[in-house]
Amino acid sequence: MYTPYPGSAEMPVTERPPLPASMRTAVRVMYAGAAASLIGIIVDIATVSSTKNAIARHSKHLTASQLSTQQHALVAAFIVGGVIGAAIWVFMAQSCKGGKPWARIVATVLFGLVTIDGVVAVAVPVAVAVKGYAVVTWLIALTAVWYLWRGTSSAYFRAGTDNR
């Protein structure tokens, strides 16, 4: 067993308090966000023809070939975006569960980006289901951030900085 040198400035490491209910809920909601991102891929792909029709109605100057190219690009973007989104949700859930103070701030900034993405999704010509799913994702992110900033969650994050 390691014994520190007498008089050293090394402080004993205290154990992190148990995960409060607000943090458990926030982490569960973030995992739900990861699942929603993966389900969103299916929604996006299932409605890609409706999205293509919405783009055609909005951009009458595009040729059939250009529309087809956009459809293929959309499918790729939907898949890549959904997988990256799910990975970020899981990473943030694990980081917040670990009590890393930066994680709550990053999660809040990501919520801001989801807000912008939701506004864009509602404003651009895409299928109605895609717009609706953007709102669902935004509500999940809002819920997660709300639980991350509860008082008991703040105490949990502060406990993580007390050990340094």
N, CA and C atoms as an extended XYZ file, in Angstrom:
492
Properties=species:S:1:pos:R:3:atomname:S:1:resname:S:1:resid:I:1 pbc="F F F"
N         0.847       -1.183        0.000 N   MET     1
C         0.000        0.000        0.000 CA  MET     1
C         0.885        1.237        0.000 C   MET     1
N         0.482        2.238       -0.714 N   TYR     2
C         1.235        3.467       -0.839 CA  TYR     2
C         0.949        4.384        0.345 C   TYR     2
N         2.002        4.873        0.960 N   THR     3
C         1.873        5.840        2.047 CA  THR     3
C         2.563        7.114        1.593 C   THR     3
N         1.842        8.236        1.593 N   PRO     4
C         2.487        9.471        1.137 CA  PRO     4
C         3.594        9.901        2.094 C   PRO     4
N         4.564       10.589        1.537 N   TYR     5
C         5.671       11.108        2.310 CA  TYR     5
C         5.132       12.100        3.338 C   TYR     5
N         5.563       11.995        4.577 N   PRO     6
C         5.055       12.921        5.607 CA  PRO     6
C         5.290       14.373        5.198 C   PRO     6
N         4.281       15.154        5.353 N   GLY     7
C         4.377       16.579        5.039 CA  GLY     7
C         4.113       16.889        3.571 C   GLY     7
N         3.786       15.878        2.774 N   SER     8
C         3.524       16.165        1.362 CA  SER     8
C         2.178       16.886        1.235 C   SER     8
N         2.032       17.571        0.152 N   ALA     9
C         0.821       18.360       -0.074 CA  ALA     9
C        -0.296       17.521       -0.697 C   ALA     9
N        -0.078       16.232       -0.817 N   GLU    10
C        -1.079       15.381       -1.443 CA  GLU    10
C        -2.297       15.249       -0.545 C   GLU    10
N        -3.450       15.567       -1.113 N   MET    11
C        -4.694       15.499       -0.371 CA  MET    11
C        -5.334       14.133       -0.595 C   MET    11
N        -5.975       13.599        0.411 N   PRO    12
C        -6.662       12.326        0.201 CA  PRO    12
C        -7.853       12.526       -0.742 C   PRO    12
N        -8.075       11.549       -1.573 N   VAL    13
C        -9.175       11.615       -2.517 CA  VAL    13
C       -10.443       11.150       -1.807 C   VAL    13
N       -11.454       12.011       -1.852 N   THR    14
C       -12.728       11.637       -1.242 CA  THR    14
C       -13.589       10.975       -2.300 C   THR    14
N       -14.473       10.124       -1.872 N   GLU    15
C       -15.345        9.445       -2.819 CA  GLU    15
C       -16.439       10.383       -3.292 C   GLU    15
N       -16.813       10.187       -4.563 N   ARG    16
C       -17.890       10.967       -5.146 CA  ARG    16
C       -19.201       10.551       -4.488 C   ARG    16
N       -20.087       11.508       -4.241 N   PRO    17
C       -21.384       11.150       -3.664 CA  PRO    17
C       -22.183       10.302       -4.656 C   PRO    17
N       -23.188        9.607       -4.170 N   PRO    18
C       -23.995        8.804       -5.094 CA  PRO    18
C       -24.707        9.700       -6.115 C   PRO    18
N       -25.011        9.126       -7.248 N   LEU    19
C       -25.668        9.852       -8.326 CA  LEU    19
C       -27.069       10.265       -7.883 C   LEU    19
N       -27.339       11.584       -7.839 N   PRO    20
C       -28.676       12.018       -7.423 CA  PRO    20
C       -29.730       11.678       -8.473 C   PRO    20
N       -30.965       11.685       -8.063 N   ALA    21
C       -32.080       11.322       -8.955 CA  ALA    21
C       -32.115       12.207      -10.193 C   ALA    21
N       -31.825       13.489      -10.032 N   SER    22
C       -31.855       14.386      -11.196 CA  SER    22
C       -30.797       13.992      -12.225 C   SER    22
N       -29.646       13.548      -11.758 N   MET    23
C       -28.593       13.120      -12.678 CA  MET    23
C       -28.941       11.779      -13.324 C   MET    23
N       -29.527       10.875      -12.546 N   ARG    24
C       -29.953        9.597      -13.130 CA  ARG    24
C       -30.957        9.847      -14.254 C   ARG    24
N       -31.883       10.765      -14.001 N   THR    25
C       -32.886       11.091      -15.012 CA  THR    25
C       -32.234       11.739      -16.226 C   THR    25
N       -31.316       12.672      -16.000 N   ALA    26
C       -30.631       13.336      -17.113 CA  ALA    26
C       -29.884       12.322      -17.974 C   ALA    26
N       -29.199       11.383      -17.322 N   VAL    27
C       -28.443       10.374      -18.063 CA  VAL    27
C       -29.396        9.476      -18.853 C   VAL    27
N       -30.494        9.079      -18.232 N   ARG    28
C       -31.487        8.252      -18.953 CA  ARG    28
C       -32.055        9.009      -20.157 C   ARG    28
N       -32.327       10.274      -19.967 N   VAL    29
C       -32.865       11.085      -21.065 CA  VAL    29
C       -31.829       11.193      -22.189 C   VAL    29
N       -30.559       11.314      -21.831 N   MET    30
C       -29.515       11.374      -22.862 CA  MET    30
C       -29.414       10.054      -23.623 C   MET    30
N       -29.558        8.942      -22.921 N   TYR    31
C       -29.582        7.649      -23.619 CA  TYR    31
C       -30.813        7.562      -24.529 C   TYR    31
N       -31.921        8.121      -24.086 N   ALA    32
C       -33.105        8.184      -24.944 CA  ALA    32
C       -32.825        9.055      -26.167 C   ALA    32
N       -32.043       10.117      -25.981 N   GLY    33
C       -31.640       10.957      -27.106 CA  GLY    33
C       -30.798       10.183      -28.114 C   GLY    33
N       -29.926        9.312      -27.614 N   ALA    34
C       -29.124        8.473      -28.515 CA  ALA    34
C       -30.029        7.537      -29.305 C   ALA    34
N       -30.976        6.929      -28.621 N   ALA    35
C       -31.924        6.040      -29.310 CA  ALA    35
C       -32.749        6.834      -30.318 C   ALA    35
N       -33.160        8.030      -29.937 N   ALA    36
C       -33.947        8.875      -30.843 CA  ALA    36
C       -33.138        9.245      -32.080 C   ALA    36
N       -31.844        9.463      -31.920 N   SER    37
C       -31.003        9.769      -33.081 CA  SER    37
C       -30.966        8.601      -34.056 C   SER    37
N       -30.884        7.400      -33.518 N   LEU    38
C       -30.859        6.216      -34.383 CA  LEU    38
C       -32.220        5.975      -35.029 C   LEU    38
N       -33.281        6.171      -34.268 N   ILE    39
C       -34.631        6.047      -34.832 CA  ILE    39
C       -34.862        7.145      -35.874 C   ILE    39
N       -34.282        8.308      -35.618 N   GLY    40
C       -34.396        9.420      -36.563 CA  GLY    40
C       -33.832        9.075      -37.931 C   GLY    40
N       -32.785        8.245      -37.961 N   ILE    41
C       -32.242        7.807      -39.247 CA  ILE    41
C       -33.325        7.067      -40.029 C   ILE    41
N       -34.031        6.186      -39.340 N   ILE    42
C       -35.092        5.407      -39.991 CA  ILE    42
C       -36.204        6.334      -40.480 C   ILE    42
N       -36.601        7.288      -39.638 N   VAL    43
C       -37.648        8.243      -40.038 CA  VAL    43
C       -37.194        9.040      -41.254 C   VAL    43
N       -35.956        9.512      -41.211 N   ASP    44
C       -35.439       10.310      -42.327 CA  ASP    44
C       -35.396        9.506      -43.625 C   ASP    44
N       -34.910        8.270      -43.539 N   ILE    45
C       -34.809        7.450      -44.749 CA  ILE    45
C       -36.195        7.043      -45.246 C   ILE    45
N       -37.098        6.736      -44.314 N   ALA    46
C       -38.452        6.329      -44.709 CA  ALA    46
C       -39.208        7.464      -45.398 C   ALA    46
N       -38.849        8.678      -45.086 N   THR    47
C       -39.550        9.828      -45.665 CA  THR    47
C       -38.717       10.562      -46.709 C   THR    47
N       -37.640        9.927      -47.189 N   VAL    48
C       -36.753       10.627      -48.114 CA  VAL    48
C       -37.464       10.985      -49.425 C   VAL    48
N       -38.397       10.171      -49.871 N   SER    49
C       -39.115       10.529      -51.110 CA  SER    49
C       -40.026       11.734      -50.870 C   SER    49
N       -40.642       11.801      -49.679 N   SER    50
C       -41.458       12.981      -49.350 CA  SER    50
C       -40.585       14.224      -49.253 C   SER    50
N       -39.401       14.053      -48.696 N   THR    51
C       -38.463       15.171      -48.615 CA  THR    51
C       -38.032       15.599      -50.017 C   THR    51
N       -37.776       14.623      -50.877 N   LYS    52
C       -37.396       14.928      -52.260 CA  LYS    52
C       -38.521       15.700      -52.953 C   LYS    52
N       -39.774       15.276      -52.727 N   ASN    53
C       -40.915       15.992      -53.324 CA  ASN    53
C       -41.038       17.402      -52.772 C   ASN    53
N       -40.778       17.576      -51.478 N   ALA    54
C       -40.830       18.911      -50.870 CA  ALA    54
C       -39.755       19.807      -51.475 C   ALA    54
N       -38.574       19.240      -51.698 N   ILE    55
C       -37.494       20.021      -52.322 CA  ILE    55
C       -37.877       20.377      -53.760 C   ILE    55
N       -38.469       19.423      -54.481 N   ALA    56
C       -38.879       19.679      -55.871 CA  ALA    56
C       -39.916       20.793      -55.939 C   ALA    56
N       -40.870       20.793      -54.990 N   ARG    57
C       -41.884       21.859      -54.965 CA  ARG    57
C       -41.257       23.209      -54.633 C   ARG    57
N       -40.267       23.197      -53.777 N   HIS    58
C       -39.630       24.443      -53.339 CA  HIS    58
C       -38.610       24.953      -54.363 C   HIS    58
N       -37.920       24.050      -55.028 N   SER    59
C       -36.850       24.419      -55.970 CA  SER    59
C       -37.198       23.885      -57.351 C   SER    59
N       -38.085       24.591      -58.034 N   LYS    60
C       -38.581       24.139      -59.333 CA  LYS    60
C       -37.496       24.172      -60.419 C   LYS    60
N       -36.407       24.872      -60.192 N   HIS    61
C       -35.340       24.991      -61.186 CA  HIS    61
C       -34.420       23.758      -61.236 C   HIS    61
N       -34.520       22.855      -60.271 N   LEU    62
C       -33.652       21.679      -60.242 CA  LEU    62
C       -34.112       20.632      -61.255 C   LEU    62
N       -33.141       20.018      -61.919 N   THR    63
C       -33.454       18.948      -62.866 CA  THR    63
C       -33.692       17.648      -62.093 C   THR    63
N       -34.205       16.634      -62.790 N   ALA    64
C       -34.434       15.326      -62.164 CA  ALA    64
C       -33.122       14.736      -61.661 C   ALA    64
N       -32.067       14.934      -62.433 N   SER    65
C       -30.755       14.424      -62.028 CA  SER    65
C       -30.260       15.125      -60.757 C   SER    65
N       -30.449       16.425      -60.696 N   GLN    66
C       -30.036       17.173      -59.503 CA  GLN    66
C       -30.848       16.755      -58.281 C   GLN    66
N       -32.133       16.529      -58.477 N   LEU    67
C       -32.976       16.063      -57.368 CA  LEU    67
C       -32.523       14.689      -56.878 C   LEU    67
N       -32.197       13.818      -57.812 N   SER    68
C       -31.727       12.485      -57.449 CA  SER    68
C       -30.406       12.571      -56.686 C   SER    68
N       -29.528       13.427      -57.132 N   THR    69
C       -28.248       13.621      -56.443 CA  THR    69
C       -28.479       14.143      -55.035 C   THR    69
N       -29.408       15.088      -54.899 N   GLN    70
C       -29.723       15.614      -53.566 CA  GLN    70
C       -30.314       14.532      -52.677 C   GLN    70
N       -31.130       13.660      -53.246 N   GLN    71
C       -31.724       12.579      -52.471 CA  GLN    71
C       -30.638       11.645      -51.931 C   GLN    71
N       -29.674       11.304      -52.766 N   HIS    72
C       -28.582       10.433      -52.324 CA  HIS    72
C       -27.731       11.115      -51.252 C   HIS    72
N       -27.488       12.400      -51.441 N   ALA    73
C       -26.719       13.155      -50.450 CA  ALA    73
C       -27.479       13.233      -49.125 C   ALA    73
N       -28.797       13.400      -49.209 N   LEU    74
C       -29.610       13.454      -47.995 CA  LEU    74
C       -29.547       12.137      -47.227 C   LEU    74
N       -29.645       11.020      -47.929 N   VAL    75
C       -29.591        9.720      -47.263 CA  VAL    75
C       -28.256        9.565      -46.538 C   VAL    75
N       -27.174        9.911      -47.210 N   ALA    76
C       -25.849        9.820      -46.581 CA  ALA    76
C       -25.766       10.745      -45.362 C   ALA    76
N       -26.263       11.963      -45.516 N   ALA    77
C       -26.219       12.923      -44.404 CA  ALA    77
C       -27.087       12.451      -43.238 C   ALA    77
N       -28.239       11.883      -43.535 N   PHE    78
C       -29.115       11.364      -42.481 CA  PHE    78
C       -28.413       10.268      -41.684 C   PHE    78
N       -27.768        9.350      -42.383 N   ILE    79
C       -27.106        8.234      -41.699 CA  ILE    79
C       -25.921        8.729      -40.877 C   ILE    79
N       -25.051        9.510      -41.494 N   VAL    80
C       -23.867       10.010      -40.790 CA  VAL    80
C       -24.274       10.895      -39.610 C   VAL    80
N       -25.205       11.801      -39.845 N   GLY    81
C       -25.654       12.697      -38.775 CA  GLY    81
C       -26.295       11.951      -37.620 C   GLY    81
N       -27.102       10.944      -37.930 N   GLY    82
C       -27.745       10.163      -36.876 CA  GLY    82
C       -26.765        9.373      -36.041 C   GLY    82
N       -25.791        8.757      -36.690 N   VAL    83
C       -24.781        7.976      -35.957 CA  VAL    83
C       -23.906        8.892      -35.106 C   VAL    83
N       -23.476        9.998      -35.680 N   ILE    84
C       -22.664       10.952      -34.904 CA  ILE    84
C       -23.481       11.505      -33.742 C   ILE    84
N       -24.738       11.839      -34.003 N   GLY    85
C       -25.605       12.347      -32.936 CA  GLY    85
C       -25.752       11.346      -31.803 C   GLY    85
N       -25.974       10.081      -32.129 N   ALA    86
C       -26.111        9.042      -31.108 CA  ALA    86
C       -24.819        8.906      -30.304 C   ALA    86
N       -23.688        8.941      -30.982 N   ALA    87
C       -22.400        8.827      -30.290 CA  ALA    87
C       -22.187       10.005      -29.336 C   ALA    87
N       -22.557       11.187      -29.755 N   ILE    88
C       -22.408       12.365      -28.887 CA  ILE    88
C       -23.325       12.243      -27.669 C   ILE    88
N       -24.559       11.800      -27.876 N   TRP    89
C       -25.475       11.612      -26.748 CA  TRP    89
C       -24.865       10.659      -25.715 C   TRP    89
N       -24.341        9.522      -26.178 N   VAL    90
C       -23.773        8.521      -25.261 CA  VAL    90
C       -22.540        9.089      -24.555 C   VAL    90
N       -21.670        9.749      -25.313 N   PHE    91
C       -20.471       10.343      -24.718 CA  PHE    91
C       -20.834       11.372      -23.652 C   PHE    91
N       -21.806       12.222      -23.949 N   MET    92
C       -22.202       13.245      -22.984 CA  MET    92
C       -22.864       12.616      -21.755 C   MET    92
N       -23.652       11.571      -21.953 N   ALA    93
C       -24.282       10.887      -20.823 CA  ALA    93
C       -23.215       10.316      -19.890 C   ALA    93
N       -22.211        9.665      -20.467 N   GLN    94
C       -21.145        9.077      -19.653 CA  GLN    94
C       -20.317       10.163      -18.953 C   GLN    94
N       -20.036       11.246      -19.651 N   SER    95
C       -19.253       12.333      -19.063 CA  SER    95
C       -20.011       13.008      -17.936 C   SER    95
N       -21.303       13.241      -18.130 N   CYS    96
C       -22.107       13.863      -17.075 CA  CYS    96
C       -22.254       12.911      -15.886 C   CYS    96
N       -22.462       11.649      -16.167 N   LYS    97
C       -22.570       10.652      -15.093 CA  LYS    97
C       -21.281       10.601      -14.277 C   LYS    97
N       -20.152       10.822      -14.949 N   GLY    98
C       -18.861       10.856      -14.266 CA  GLY    98
C       -18.622       12.142      -13.492 C   GLY    98
N       -19.546       13.085      -13.567 N   GLY    99
C       -19.434       14.324      -12.797 CA  GLY    99
C       -18.446       15.325      -13.357 C   GLY    99
N       -18.115       15.222      -14.613 N   LYS   100
C       -17.169       16.153      -15.224 CA  LYS   100
C       -17.866       17.500      -15.435 C   LYS   100
N       -17.394       18.539      -14.739 N   PRO   101
C       -18.084       19.836      -14.814 CA  PRO   101
C       -18.187       20.406      -16.226 C   PRO   101
N       -17.194       20.183      -17.067 N   TRP   102
C       -17.242       20.693      -18.432 CA  TRP   102
C       -18.377       20.051      -19.230 C   TRP   102
N       -18.760       18.835      -18.863 N   ALA   103
C       -19.755       18.094      -19.637 CA  ALA   103
C       -21.113       18.789      -19.608 C   ALA   103
N       -21.465       19.351      -18.481 N   ARG   104
C       -22.761       20.033      -18.386 CA  ARG   104
C       -22.774       21.269      -19.273 C   ARG   104
N       -21.656       21.964      -19.329 N   ILE   105
C       -21.559       23.160      -20.168 CA  ILE   105
C       -21.613       22.772      -21.641 C   ILE   105
N       -20.860       21.738      -22.005 N   VAL   106
C       -20.872       21.281      -23.397 CA  VAL   106
C       -22.269       20.796      -23.785 C   VAL   106
N       -22.924       20.074      -22.884 N   ALA   107
C       -24.284       19.598      -23.164 CA  ALA   107
C       -25.225       20.781      -23.405 C   ALA   107
N       -25.051       21.836      -22.658 N   THR   108
C       -25.885       23.025      -22.830 CA  THR   108
C       -25.610       23.695      -24.175 C   THR   108
N       -24.341       23.780      -24.556 N   VAL   109
C       -23.981       24.351      -25.863 CA  VAL   109
C       -24.563       23.474      -26.983 C   VAL   109
N       -24.473       22.152      -26.815 N   LEU   110
C       -25.046       21.253      -27.813 CA  LEU   110
C       -26.557       21.422      -27.904 C   LEU   110
N       -27.203       21.708      -26.772 N   PHE   111
C       -28.641       21.996      -26.799 CA  PHE   111
C       -28.913       23.230      -27.655 C   PHE   111
N       -28.052       24.230      -27.537 N   GLY   112
C       -28.187       25.417      -28.385 CA  GLY   112
C       -28.092       25.060      -29.862 C   GLY   112
N       -27.157       24.154      -30.192 N   LEU   113
C       -27.015       23.722      -31.581 CA  LEU   113
C       -28.229       22.919      -32.048 C   LEU   113
N       -28.783       22.083      -31.156 N   VAL   114
C       -29.994       21.329      -31.492 CA  VAL   114
C       -31.153       22.297      -31.716 C   VAL   114
N       -31.186       23.376      -30.958 N   THR   115
C       -32.223       24.394      -31.133 CA  THR   115
C       -32.118       25.022      -32.522 C   THR   115
N       -30.904       25.389      -32.913 N   ILE   116
C       -30.693       25.972      -34.244 CA  ILE   116
C       -31.052       24.958      -35.327 C   ILE   116
N       -30.625       23.707      -35.129 N   ASP   117
C       -30.932       22.650      -36.095 CA  ASP   117
C       -32.440       22.446      -36.214 C   ASP   117
N       -33.145       22.522      -35.107 N   GLY   118
C       -34.599       22.365      -35.123 CA  GLY   118
C       -35.283       23.484      -35.872 C   GLY   118
N       -34.803       24.703      -35.679 N   VAL   119
C       -35.372       25.846      -36.401 CA  VAL   119
C       -35.128       25.693      -37.900 C   VAL   119
N       -33.913       25.264      -38.253 N   VAL   120
C       -33.592       25.058      -39.669 CA  VAL   120
C       -34.456       23.942      -40.244 C   VAL   120
N       -34.606       22.839      -39.492 N   ALA   121
C       -35.402       21.701      -39.981 CA  ALA   121
C       -36.854       22.099      -40.223 C   ALA   121
N       -37.379       22.980      -39.397 N   VAL   122
C       -38.758       23.421      -39.576 CA  VAL   122
C       -38.858       24.382      -40.770 C   VAL   122
N       -37.794       25.122      -41.044 N   ALA   123
C       -37.834       26.137      -42.096 CA  ALA   123
C       -37.519       25.589      -43.491 C   ALA   123
N       -36.755       24.503      -43.591 N   VAL   124
C       -36.363       24.003      -44.915 CA  VAL   124
C       -37.403       23.022      -45.447 C   VAL   124
N       -37.385       22.821      -46.770 N   PRO   125
C       -38.354       21.885      -47.352 CA  PRO   125
C       -37.957       20.423      -47.106 C   PRO   125
N       -38.534       19.833      -46.086 N   VAL   126
C       -38.356       18.409      -45.785 CA  VAL   126
C       -39.727       17.835      -45.452 C   VAL   126
N       -39.782       16.529      -45.337 N   ALA   127
C       -41.048       15.864      -45.004 CA  ALA   127
C       -41.545       16.334      -43.639 C   ALA   127
N       -42.836       16.339      -43.463 N   VAL   128
C       -43.446       16.770      -42.202 CA  VAL   128
C       -42.964       15.894      -41.046 C   VAL   128
N       -42.791       14.600      -41.291 N   ALA   129
C       -42.314       13.697      -40.240 CA  ALA   129
C       -40.919       14.089      -39.764 C   ALA   129
N       -40.074       14.545      -40.669 N   VAL   130
C       -38.723       14.985      -40.296 CA  VAL   130
C       -38.805       16.224      -39.414 C   VAL   130
N       -39.697       17.135      -39.773 N   LYS   131
C       -39.880       18.332      -38.951 CA  LYS   131
C       -40.398       17.959      -37.562 C   LYS   131
N       -41.357       17.057      -37.520 N   GLY   132
C       -41.892       16.615      -36.235 CA  GLY   132
C       -40.834       15.930      -35.387 C   GLY   132
N       -40.007       15.131      -36.034 N   TYR   133
C       -38.967       14.431      -35.282 CA  TYR   133
C       -37.903       15.401      -34.773 C   TYR   133
N       -37.672       16.487      -35.485 N   ALA   134
C       -36.748       17.517      -35.000 CA  ALA   134
C       -37.277       18.123      -33.701 C   ALA   134
N       -38.579       18.308      -33.627 N   VAL   135
C       -39.192       18.843      -32.402 CA  VAL   135
C       -39.042       17.840      -31.255 C   VAL   135
N       -39.240       16.555      -31.537 N   VAL   136
C       -39.083       15.511      -30.512 CA  VAL   136
C       -37.649       15.524      -29.980 C   VAL   136
N       -36.670       15.584      -30.878 N   THR   137
C       -35.263       15.615      -30.469 CA  THR   137
C       -34.972       16.845      -29.621 C   THR   137
N       -35.534       17.978      -30.009 N   TRP   138
C       -35.329       19.211      -29.244 CA  TRP   138
C       -35.910       19.065      -27.837 C   TRP   138
N       -37.089       18.468      -27.727 N   LEU   139
C       -37.703       18.283      -26.406 CA  LEU   139
C       -36.868       17.349      -25.526 C   LEU   139
N       -36.286       16.324      -26.121 N   ILE   140
C       -35.410       15.423      -25.363 CA  ILE   140
C       -34.191       16.195      -24.860 C   ILE   140
N       -33.590       16.989      -25.730 N   ALA   141
C       -32.417       17.770      -25.331 CA  ALA   141
C       -32.770       18.788      -24.254 C   ALA   141
N       -33.907       19.445      -24.391 N   LEU   142
C       -34.357       20.403      -23.388 CA  LEU   142
C       -34.516       19.724      -22.031 C   LEU   142
N       -35.125       18.546      -22.029 N   THR   143
C       -35.329       17.808      -20.782 CA  THR   143
C       -33.998       17.441      -20.142 C   THR   143
N       -33.062       16.958      -20.936 N   ALA   144
C       -31.751       16.581      -20.402 CA  ALA   144
C       -31.059       17.787      -19.773 C   ALA   144
N       -31.053       18.900      -20.475 N   VAL   145
C       -30.382       20.099      -19.949 CA  VAL   145
C       -31.083       20.597      -18.688 C   VAL   145
N       -32.393       20.527      -18.686 N   TRP   146
C       -33.126       20.975      -17.499 CA  TRP   146
C       -32.710       20.157      -16.279 C   TRP   146
N       -32.624       18.852      -16.417 N   TYR   147
C       -32.200       18.010      -15.296 CA  TYR   147
C       -30.732       18.226      -14.937 C   TYR   147
N       -29.894       18.536      -15.915 N   LEU   148
C       -28.479       18.778      -15.625 CA  LEU   148
C       -28.265       20.035      -14.784 C   LEU   148
N       -29.178       20.982      -14.862 N   TRP   149
C       -29.014       22.238      -14.131 CA  TRP   149
C       -29.861       22.309      -12.864 C   TRP   149
N       -30.458       21.200      -12.465 N   ARG   150
C       -31.186       21.163      -11.192 CA  ARG   150
C       -30.181       21.329      -10.049 C   ARG   150
N       -30.658       21.742       -8.911 N   GLY   151
C       -29.786       21.979       -7.762 CA  GLY   151
C       -29.006       20.748       -7.332 C   GLY   151
N       -29.664       19.592       -7.303 N   THR   152
C       -28.965       18.378       -6.879 CA  THR   152
C       -27.902       17.977       -7.900 C   THR   152
N       -28.158       18.253       -9.172 N   SER   153
C       -27.153       17.980      -10.201 CA  SER   153
C       -25.968       18.922      -10.037 C   SER   153
N       -26.250       20.173       -9.737 N   SER   154
C       -25.166       21.136       -9.529 CA  SER   154
C       -24.272       20.709       -8.371 C   SER   154
N       -24.872       20.227       -7.302 N   ALA   155
C       -24.083       19.750       -6.163 CA  ALA   155
C       -23.216       18.561       -6.571 C   ALA   155
N       -23.751       17.692       -7.408 N   TYR   156
C       -22.993       16.526       -7.872 CA  TYR   156
C       -21.791       16.972       -8.705 C   TYR   156
N       -21.995       17.932       -9.597 N   PHE   157
C       -20.873       18.428      -10.405 CA  PHE   157
C       -19.853       19.156       -9.530 C   PHE   157
N       -20.313       19.914       -8.533 N   ARG   158
C       -19.386       20.592       -7.627 CA  ARG   158
C       -18.533       19.579       -6.859 C   ARG   158
N       -19.131       18.475       -6.479 N   ALA   159
C       -18.386       17.439       -5.750 CA  ALA   159
C       -17.238       16.909       -6.604 C   ALA   159
N       -17.403       16.917       -7.911 N   GLY   160
C       -16.336       16.472       -8.811 CA  GLY   160
C       -15.165       17.428       -8.828 C   GLY   160
N       -15.426       18.725       -8.621 N   THR   161
C       -14.332       19.697       -8.609 CA  THR   161
C       -13.679       19.770       -7.245 C   THR   161
N       -14.358       19.314       -6.200 N   ASP   162
C       -13.783       19.346       -4.859 CA  ASP   162
C       -12.645       18.331       -4.710 C   ASP   162
N       -12.615       17.313       -5.580 N   ASN   163
C       -11.623       16.262       -5.465 CA  ASN   163
C       -10.324       16.607       -6.183 C   ASN   163
N       -10.187       17.766       -6.727 N   ARG   164
C        -8.987       18.095       -7.513 CA  ARG   164
C        -8.055       18.979       -6.758 C   ARG   164
